[in-house]
Coordinates of C-alpha atoms in Angstrom, one line a residue:
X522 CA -45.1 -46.7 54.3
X523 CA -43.9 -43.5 52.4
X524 CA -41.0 -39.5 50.6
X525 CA -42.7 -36.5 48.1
X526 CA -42.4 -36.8 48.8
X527 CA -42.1 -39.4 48.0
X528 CA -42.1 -39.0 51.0
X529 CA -38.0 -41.4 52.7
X530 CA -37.6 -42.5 49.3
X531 CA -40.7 -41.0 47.3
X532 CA -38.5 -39.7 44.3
X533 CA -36.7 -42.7 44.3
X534 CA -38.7 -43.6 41.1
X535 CA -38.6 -40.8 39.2
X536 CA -34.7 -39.7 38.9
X537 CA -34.3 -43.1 36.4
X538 CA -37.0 -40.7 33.8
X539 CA -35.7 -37.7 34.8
X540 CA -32.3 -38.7 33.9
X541 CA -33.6 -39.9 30.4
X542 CA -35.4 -37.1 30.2
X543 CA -32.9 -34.4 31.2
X544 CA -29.7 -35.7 30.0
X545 CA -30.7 -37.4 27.4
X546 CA -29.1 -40.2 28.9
X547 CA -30.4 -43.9 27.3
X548 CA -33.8 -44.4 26.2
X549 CA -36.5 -41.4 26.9
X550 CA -39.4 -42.2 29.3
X551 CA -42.0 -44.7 27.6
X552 CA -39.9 -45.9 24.9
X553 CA -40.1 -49.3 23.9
X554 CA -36.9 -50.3 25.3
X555 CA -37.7 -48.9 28.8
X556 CA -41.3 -48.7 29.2
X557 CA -42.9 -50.1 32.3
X558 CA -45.7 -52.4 32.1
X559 CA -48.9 -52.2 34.5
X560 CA -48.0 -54.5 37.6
X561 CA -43.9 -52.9 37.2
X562 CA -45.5 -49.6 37.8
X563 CA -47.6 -50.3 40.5
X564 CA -44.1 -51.8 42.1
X565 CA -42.7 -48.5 41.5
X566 CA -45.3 -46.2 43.0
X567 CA -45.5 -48.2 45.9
X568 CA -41.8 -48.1 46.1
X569 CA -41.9 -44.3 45.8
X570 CA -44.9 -44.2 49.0
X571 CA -42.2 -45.7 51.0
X572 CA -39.4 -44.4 53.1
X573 CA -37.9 -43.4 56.2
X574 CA -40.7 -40.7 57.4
X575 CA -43.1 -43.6 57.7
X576 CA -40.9 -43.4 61.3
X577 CA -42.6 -40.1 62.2
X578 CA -46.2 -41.6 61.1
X579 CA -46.5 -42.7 64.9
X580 CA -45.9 -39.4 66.3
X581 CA -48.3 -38.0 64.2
X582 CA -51.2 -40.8 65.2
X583 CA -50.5 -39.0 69.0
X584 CA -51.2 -35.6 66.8
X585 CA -54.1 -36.6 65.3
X586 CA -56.0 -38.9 68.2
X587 CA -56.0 -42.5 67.1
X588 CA -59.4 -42.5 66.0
X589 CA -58.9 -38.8 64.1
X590 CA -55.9 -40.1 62.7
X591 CA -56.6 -43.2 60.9
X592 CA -59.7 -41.3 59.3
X593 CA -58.1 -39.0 58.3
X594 CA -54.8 -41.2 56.4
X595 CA -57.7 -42.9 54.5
X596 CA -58.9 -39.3 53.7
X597 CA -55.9 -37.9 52.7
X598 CA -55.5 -40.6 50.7
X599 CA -58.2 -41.0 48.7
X600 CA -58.0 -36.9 47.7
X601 CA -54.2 -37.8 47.0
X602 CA -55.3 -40.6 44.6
X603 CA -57.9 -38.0 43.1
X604 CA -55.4 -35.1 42.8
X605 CA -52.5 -36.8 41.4
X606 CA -54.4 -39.0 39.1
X607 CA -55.6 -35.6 37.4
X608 CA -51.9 -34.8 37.4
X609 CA -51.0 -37.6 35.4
X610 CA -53.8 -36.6 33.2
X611 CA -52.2 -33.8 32.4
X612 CA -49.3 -34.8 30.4
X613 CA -51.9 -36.0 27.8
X614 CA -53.6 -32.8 27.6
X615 CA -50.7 -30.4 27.0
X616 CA -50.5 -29.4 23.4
X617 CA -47.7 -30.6 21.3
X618 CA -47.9 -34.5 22.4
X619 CA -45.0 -33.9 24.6
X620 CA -44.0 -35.5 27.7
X621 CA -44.5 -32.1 29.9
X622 CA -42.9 -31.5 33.3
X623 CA -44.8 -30.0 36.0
X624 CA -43.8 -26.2 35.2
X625 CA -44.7 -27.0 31.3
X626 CA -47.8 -28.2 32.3
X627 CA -48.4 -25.0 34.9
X628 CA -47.5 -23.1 31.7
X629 CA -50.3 -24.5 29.5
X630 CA -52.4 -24.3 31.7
X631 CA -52.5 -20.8 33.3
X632 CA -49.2 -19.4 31.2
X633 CA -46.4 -17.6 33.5
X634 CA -48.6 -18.0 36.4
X635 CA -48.7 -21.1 36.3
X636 CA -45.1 -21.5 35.2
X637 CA -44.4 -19.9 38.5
X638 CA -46.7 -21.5 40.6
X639 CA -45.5 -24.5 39.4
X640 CA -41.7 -23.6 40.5
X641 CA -42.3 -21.7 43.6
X642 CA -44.4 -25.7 44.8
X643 CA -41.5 -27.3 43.6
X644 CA -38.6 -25.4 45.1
X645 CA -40.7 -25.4 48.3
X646 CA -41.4 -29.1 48.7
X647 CA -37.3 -30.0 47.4
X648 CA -36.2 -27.2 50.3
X649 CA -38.1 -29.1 52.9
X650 CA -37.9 -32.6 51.6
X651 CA -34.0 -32.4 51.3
X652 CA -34.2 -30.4 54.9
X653 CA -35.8 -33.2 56.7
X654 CA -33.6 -35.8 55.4
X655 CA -30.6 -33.7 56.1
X656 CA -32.3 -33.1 59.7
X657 CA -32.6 -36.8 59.8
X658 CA -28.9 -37.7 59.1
X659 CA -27.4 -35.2 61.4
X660 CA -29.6 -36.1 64.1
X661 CA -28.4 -39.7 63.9
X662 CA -25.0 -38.5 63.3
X663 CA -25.0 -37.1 66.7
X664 CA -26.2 -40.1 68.3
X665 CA -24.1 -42.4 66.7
X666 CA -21.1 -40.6 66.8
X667 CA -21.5 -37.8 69.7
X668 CA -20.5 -34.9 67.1
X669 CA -22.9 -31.8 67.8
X670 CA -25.2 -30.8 66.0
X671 CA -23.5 -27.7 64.0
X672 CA -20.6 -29.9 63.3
X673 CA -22.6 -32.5 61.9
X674 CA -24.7 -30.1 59.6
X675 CA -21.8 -29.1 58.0
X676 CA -20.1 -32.5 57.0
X677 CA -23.8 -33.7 55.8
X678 CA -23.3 -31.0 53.5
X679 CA -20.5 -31.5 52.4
X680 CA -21.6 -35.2 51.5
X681 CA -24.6 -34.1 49.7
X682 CA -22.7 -31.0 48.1
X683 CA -19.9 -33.1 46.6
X684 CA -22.5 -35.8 45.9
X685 CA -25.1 -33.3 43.8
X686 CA -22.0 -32.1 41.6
X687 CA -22.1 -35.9 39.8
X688 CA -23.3 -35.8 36.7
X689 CA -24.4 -38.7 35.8
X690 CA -26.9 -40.7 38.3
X691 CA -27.0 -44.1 37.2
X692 CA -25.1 -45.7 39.4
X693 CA -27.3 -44.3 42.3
X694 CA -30.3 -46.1 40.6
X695 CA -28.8 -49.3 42.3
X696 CA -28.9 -48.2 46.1
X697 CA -32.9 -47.9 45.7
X698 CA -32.7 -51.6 46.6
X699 CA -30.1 -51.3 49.6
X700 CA -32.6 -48.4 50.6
X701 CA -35.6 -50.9 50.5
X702 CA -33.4 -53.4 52.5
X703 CA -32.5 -51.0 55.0
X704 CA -36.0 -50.0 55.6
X705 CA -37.6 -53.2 55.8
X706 CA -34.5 -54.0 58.3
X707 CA -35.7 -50.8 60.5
X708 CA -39.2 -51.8 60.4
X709 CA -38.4 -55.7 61.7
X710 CA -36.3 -54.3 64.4
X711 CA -38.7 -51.5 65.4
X712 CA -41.7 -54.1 65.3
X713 CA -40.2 -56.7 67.4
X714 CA -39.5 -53.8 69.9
X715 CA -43.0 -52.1 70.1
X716 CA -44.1 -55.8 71.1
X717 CA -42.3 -55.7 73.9
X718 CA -43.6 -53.2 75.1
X719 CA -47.0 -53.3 77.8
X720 CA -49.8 -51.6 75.9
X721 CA -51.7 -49.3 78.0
X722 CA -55.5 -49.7 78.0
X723 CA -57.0 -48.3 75.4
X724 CA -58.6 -44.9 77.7
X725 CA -55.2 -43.6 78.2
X726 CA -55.3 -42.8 74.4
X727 CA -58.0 -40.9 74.3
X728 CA -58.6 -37.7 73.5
X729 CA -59.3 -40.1 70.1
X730 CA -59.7 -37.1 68.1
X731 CA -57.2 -33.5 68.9
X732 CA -58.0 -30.6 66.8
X733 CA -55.3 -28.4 68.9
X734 CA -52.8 -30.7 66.5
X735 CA -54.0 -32.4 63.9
X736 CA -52.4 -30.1 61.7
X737 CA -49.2 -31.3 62.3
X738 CA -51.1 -34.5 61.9
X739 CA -51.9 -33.7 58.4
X740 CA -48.7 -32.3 57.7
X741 CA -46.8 -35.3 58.2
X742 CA -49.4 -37.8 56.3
X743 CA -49.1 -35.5 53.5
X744 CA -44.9 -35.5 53.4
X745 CA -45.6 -39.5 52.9
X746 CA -48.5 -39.4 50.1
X747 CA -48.5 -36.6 48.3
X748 CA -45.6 -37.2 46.0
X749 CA -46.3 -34.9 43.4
X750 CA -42.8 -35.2 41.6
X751 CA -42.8 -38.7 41.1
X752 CA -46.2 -38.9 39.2
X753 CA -45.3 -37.3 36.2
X754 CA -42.1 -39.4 35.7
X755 CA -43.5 -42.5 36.1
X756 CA -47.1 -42.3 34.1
X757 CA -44.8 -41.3 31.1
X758 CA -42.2 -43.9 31.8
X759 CA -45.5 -46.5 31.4
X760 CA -46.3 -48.6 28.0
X761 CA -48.2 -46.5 26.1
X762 CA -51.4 -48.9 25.9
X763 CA -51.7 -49.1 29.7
X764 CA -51.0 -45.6 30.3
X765 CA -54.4 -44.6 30.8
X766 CA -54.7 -47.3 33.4
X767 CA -51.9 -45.5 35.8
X768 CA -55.0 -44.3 38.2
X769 CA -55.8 -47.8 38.7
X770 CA -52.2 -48.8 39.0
X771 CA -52.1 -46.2 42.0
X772 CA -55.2 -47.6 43.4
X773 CA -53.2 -50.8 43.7
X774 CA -50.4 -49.2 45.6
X775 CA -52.1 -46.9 47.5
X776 CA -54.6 -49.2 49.1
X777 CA -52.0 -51.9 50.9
X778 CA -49.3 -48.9 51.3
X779 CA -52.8 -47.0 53.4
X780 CA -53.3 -50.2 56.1
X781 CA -49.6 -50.9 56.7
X782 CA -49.2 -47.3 57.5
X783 CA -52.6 -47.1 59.9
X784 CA -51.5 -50.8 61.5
X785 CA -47.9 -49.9 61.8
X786 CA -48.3 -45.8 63.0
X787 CA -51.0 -47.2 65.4
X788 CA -49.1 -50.4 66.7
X789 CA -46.4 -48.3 67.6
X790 CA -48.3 -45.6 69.5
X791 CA -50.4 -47.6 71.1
X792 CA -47.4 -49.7 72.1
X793 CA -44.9 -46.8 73.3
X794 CA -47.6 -44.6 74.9
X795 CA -49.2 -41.4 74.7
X796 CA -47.3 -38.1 75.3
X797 CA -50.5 -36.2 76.2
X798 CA -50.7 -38.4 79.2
X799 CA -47.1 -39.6 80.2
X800 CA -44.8 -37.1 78.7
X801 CA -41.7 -38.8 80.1
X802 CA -42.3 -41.5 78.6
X803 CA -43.9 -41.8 75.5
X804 CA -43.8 -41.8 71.8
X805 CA -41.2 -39.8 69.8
X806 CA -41.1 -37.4 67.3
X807 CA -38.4 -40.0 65.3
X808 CA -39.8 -43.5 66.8
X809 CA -36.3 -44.8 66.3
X810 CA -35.6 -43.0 69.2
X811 CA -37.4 -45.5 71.2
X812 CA -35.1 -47.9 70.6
X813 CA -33.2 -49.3 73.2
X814 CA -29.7 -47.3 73.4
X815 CA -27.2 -50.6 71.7
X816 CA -25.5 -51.9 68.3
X817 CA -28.7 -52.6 67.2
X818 CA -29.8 -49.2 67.4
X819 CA -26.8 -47.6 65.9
X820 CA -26.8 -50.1 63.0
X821 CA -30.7 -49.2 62.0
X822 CA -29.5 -45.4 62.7
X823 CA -26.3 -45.5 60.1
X824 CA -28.3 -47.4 57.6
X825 CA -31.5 -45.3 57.7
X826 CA -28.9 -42.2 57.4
X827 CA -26.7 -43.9 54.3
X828 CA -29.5 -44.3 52.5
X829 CA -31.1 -41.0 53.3
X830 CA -28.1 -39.5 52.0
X831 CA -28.7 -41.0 48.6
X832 CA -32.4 -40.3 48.6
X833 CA -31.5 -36.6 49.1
X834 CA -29.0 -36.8 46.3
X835 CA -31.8 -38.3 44.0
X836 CA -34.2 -36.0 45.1
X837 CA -32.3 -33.3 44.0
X838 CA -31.4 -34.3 40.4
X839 CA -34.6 -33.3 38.8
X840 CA -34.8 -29.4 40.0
X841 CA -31.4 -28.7 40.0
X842 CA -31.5 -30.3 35.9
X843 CA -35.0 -28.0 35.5
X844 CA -33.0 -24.9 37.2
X845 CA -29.8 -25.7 35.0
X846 CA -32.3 -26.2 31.7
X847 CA -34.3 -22.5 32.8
X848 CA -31.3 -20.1 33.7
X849 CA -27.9 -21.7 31.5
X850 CA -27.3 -22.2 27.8
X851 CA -28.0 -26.3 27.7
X852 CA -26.4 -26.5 24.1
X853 CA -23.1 -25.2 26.1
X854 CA -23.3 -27.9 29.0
X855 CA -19.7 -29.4 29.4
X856 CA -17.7 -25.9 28.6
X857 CA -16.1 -25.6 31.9
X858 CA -17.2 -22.0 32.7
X859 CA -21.0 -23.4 32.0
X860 CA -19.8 -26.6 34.7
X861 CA -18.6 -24.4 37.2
X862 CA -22.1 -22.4 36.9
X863 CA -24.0 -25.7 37.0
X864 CA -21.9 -26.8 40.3
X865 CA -22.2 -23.7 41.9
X866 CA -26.3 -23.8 41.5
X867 CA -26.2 -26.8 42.9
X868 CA -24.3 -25.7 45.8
X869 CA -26.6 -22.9 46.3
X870 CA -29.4 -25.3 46.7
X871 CA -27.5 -27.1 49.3
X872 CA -27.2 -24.1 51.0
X873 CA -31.2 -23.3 51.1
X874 CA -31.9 -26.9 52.4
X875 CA -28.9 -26.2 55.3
X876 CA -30.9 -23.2 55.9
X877 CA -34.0 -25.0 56.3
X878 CA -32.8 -27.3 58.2
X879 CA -30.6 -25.2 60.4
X880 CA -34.2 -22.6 61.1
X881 CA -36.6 -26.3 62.1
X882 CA -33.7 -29.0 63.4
X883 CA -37.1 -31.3 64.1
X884 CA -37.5 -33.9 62.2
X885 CA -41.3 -34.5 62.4
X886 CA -42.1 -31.0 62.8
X887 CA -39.9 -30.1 59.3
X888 CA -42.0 -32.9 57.5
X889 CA -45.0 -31.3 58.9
X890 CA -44.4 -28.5 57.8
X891 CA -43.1 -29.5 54.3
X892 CA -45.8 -32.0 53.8
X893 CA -48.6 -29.7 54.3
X894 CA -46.9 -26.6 52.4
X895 CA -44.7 -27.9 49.2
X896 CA -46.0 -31.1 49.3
X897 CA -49.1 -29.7 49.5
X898 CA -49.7 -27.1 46.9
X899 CA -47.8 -29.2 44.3
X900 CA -50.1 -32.4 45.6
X901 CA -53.3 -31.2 46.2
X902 CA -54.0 -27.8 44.7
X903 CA -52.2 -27.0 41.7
X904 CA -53.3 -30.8 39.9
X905 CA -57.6 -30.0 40.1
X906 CA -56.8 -26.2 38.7
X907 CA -54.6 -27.3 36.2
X908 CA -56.1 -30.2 35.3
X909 CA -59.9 -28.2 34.9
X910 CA -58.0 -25.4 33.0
X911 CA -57.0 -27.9 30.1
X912 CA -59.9 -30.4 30.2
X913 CA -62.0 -27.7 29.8
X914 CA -60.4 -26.2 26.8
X915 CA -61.6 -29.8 25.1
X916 CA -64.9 -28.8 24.3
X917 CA -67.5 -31.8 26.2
X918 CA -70.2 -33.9 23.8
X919 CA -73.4 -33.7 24.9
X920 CA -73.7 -37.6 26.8
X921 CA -70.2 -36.1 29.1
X922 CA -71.8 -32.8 30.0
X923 CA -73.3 -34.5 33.4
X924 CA -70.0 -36.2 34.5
X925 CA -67.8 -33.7 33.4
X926 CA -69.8 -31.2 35.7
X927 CA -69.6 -33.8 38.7
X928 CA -65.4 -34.2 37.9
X929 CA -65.3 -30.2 37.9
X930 CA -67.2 -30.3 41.8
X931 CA -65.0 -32.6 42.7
X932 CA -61.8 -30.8 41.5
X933 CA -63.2 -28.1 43.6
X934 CA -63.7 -29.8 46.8
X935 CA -60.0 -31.2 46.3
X936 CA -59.0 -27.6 45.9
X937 CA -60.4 -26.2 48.6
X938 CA -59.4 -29.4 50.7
X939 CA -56.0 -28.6 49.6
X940 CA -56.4 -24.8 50.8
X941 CA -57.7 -26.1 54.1
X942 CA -55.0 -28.5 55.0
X943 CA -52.9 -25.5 54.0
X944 CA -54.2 -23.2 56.5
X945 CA -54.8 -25.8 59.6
X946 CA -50.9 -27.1 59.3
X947 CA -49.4 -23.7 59.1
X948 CA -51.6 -22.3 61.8
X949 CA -50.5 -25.6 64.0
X950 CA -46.8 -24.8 63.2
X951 CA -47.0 -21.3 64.8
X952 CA -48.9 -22.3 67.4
X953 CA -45.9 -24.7 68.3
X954 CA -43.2 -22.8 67.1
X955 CA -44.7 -19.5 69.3
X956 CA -44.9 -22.4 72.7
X957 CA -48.8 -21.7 72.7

């Protein structure tokens, strides 16, 4: 139900290309050794839609107004699909025949501008993706364990810190499928519970629409489905002859992945209660934490926070390779001045996502607030500009002058969709952060 993301585990996907792609590490993305088919890919995009802040998606129905709220996941959505399907587009219309990343793309397409744009999204959405899982993990820690909040930030460093120094990833490839176990584990359990539970009549829910917060709404079904550093990745990790079939490949995964989040988000909110209307008790912010206090609880908690801690790890590997490609000498990787230089970068990105976590310790407000600003600009507003700025340098025949017009408008709309969604989340998050 995720990520960004990917949004828990929504670069789970990509870091198997990256690593090919970056360390030169076994075979490079779309070779014929370790190309994906059609049906394998549409297994691993819906595998990067899911993760662990599916658990704030019912929280955010209670933003949004149940009725507000499922419209709008299908809408967000289907501009997701849009946007990141002229992403993927992209990497075929870069000069050279390369397999771009994201800032090589933003540099052939609007030149150091774009290069920048590019790396101001993506150090913006790894800040606050890695900050909300690390928000996540201490958080449990405390309830688990009883350790404070301080305390606990500071050994979940430390984890990921030692963690990001590795330098090779493959072995982290394999807790993908512990992750996938854990969740569906966490899911079962949190079901079971919410059906328990006496569902009020359906009038207690309303207002069914609330504008005062459905940015934070947005916010958070952005963190699940805009997962903007996975596309690239895994369109150029595809066979080459069904490559241009990877917008119908997300279409596959996008549509279940779209009614298991509206039943599930719904289900629970409907089934733990309003917070407009009984504040006391009510849905939470982490819906975990309506879990009966128990083993049980503690089990889905340390699980959830294991294989966060790997996803975080994961997530990190392709900017901190990109940073150590842009700023070091790569032909004088394994000196051990160059290591040391390479491991203290990486520290100092540990040390922005502490930051950010330390300034918004909320869980579903941080993914809010990520989803609808890193997520965001790398998801929804960069992909139409970039993607008209090279299409449009092919020059259009004659019988393509009509639809190529229409794909422009609706790169435009997407845009200024994007700018929108921009605006209404960060305007919610003051609101809330100033108590108004």
């Amino acid at each position: 139900m995720e990520t960004g993301s990917t949004c828990g585990s929504q670069a789970s996907t990509a870091p198997a290309s990256a690593e090919a792609s970056y360390d030169g590490a076994g075979d490079s993305p779309g070779s014929a050794a370790s190309a994906s088919g059609f049906w394998a890919t549409v297994i691993n995009i819906t595998k990067a839609f899911v993760g662990a802040a599916s658990f704030a998606l019912p929280k955010a129905f209670s933003d949004g107004g149940l009725v507000g709220a499922s419209v709008g996941i299908v809408v967000l959505a289907f501009f997701s699909h849009f946007a990141l399907s002229r992403l993927a587009r992209c990497s075929h219309l870069v000069p050279g025949g390369s397999r771009p990343t994201y800032p090589a793309v933003g540099q052939a397409a609007l030149g150091a501008v774009g290069r920048f744009l590019a790396w101001f999204g993506m150090l913006a959405m790894t800040l606050g993706v890695c900050g909300s899982y690390v928000v996540f993990m201490v958080t449990r820690l405390e309830l688990v364990t009883g350790v404070g909040q301080d305390w606990g930030l500071c050994v979940v460093c430390v984890l990921v810190t030692l963690l990001s120094w590795l330098r090779s990833y493959r072995l982290l490839a394999y807790t993908s499928f512990f992750g996938i176990l854990a969740l569906v584990f966490a899911l079962a359990v949190q079901c079971v519970d919410v059906s328990r539970q006496d569902f009020a009549p359906l009038a207690e829910l309303e207002p069914f629409v609330r504008v005062d917060s459905y940015g934070k709404f947005l916010g958070n079904a952005g963190f699940l489905y805009l997962i903007s550093t996975a596309i690239l990745p895994l369109e150029q990790s595809m066979q080459e002859e069904v490559r241009p079939h990877f917008g119908k490949a997300m279409a596959f995964a996008m549509v279940p992945v779209t009614i298991l989040n509206i039943v599930f988000a719904a289900f629970a909110y409907w089934g733990y209660g309003d917070c407009l209307h009984a504040p006391t008790q009510c849905v939470q912010g982490l819906v975990v934490d309506n879990l009966p206090p128990g083993t049980l609880t503690n089990v889905v908690n340390a699980l959830l926070s294991v294989d966060l801690l790997f996803t975080c790890i994961v997530f990190l590997l392709p900017m901190s390779q990109l940073l150590e490609k842009e700023l070091l000498d790569e032909a004088r990787f394994g000196e051990w001045s160059v290591e040391i230089r390479r491991n203290v970068l990486r520290t100092l990105m540990v040390v922005g996502i502490a930051w950010v976590a330390k300034g918004v310790p909320v869980f579903d407000l941080l993914t809010g607030l990520s989803g609808g600003f890193g997520n965001n600009i790398l998801g929804l507003i960069l992909p139409p500009v970039f993607y008209v700025v090279l299409r449009w340098r092919h020059k259009a025949s004659p019988a393509h002058t009509a639809s190529h017009a229409l794909e422009l408008a609706a790169c435009g709309v997407c845009f200024l969709f994007g700018l929108g969604f921009i605006a209404l989340t960060l305007t919610t998050f003051v609101a809330q952060v100033s108590g108004r």
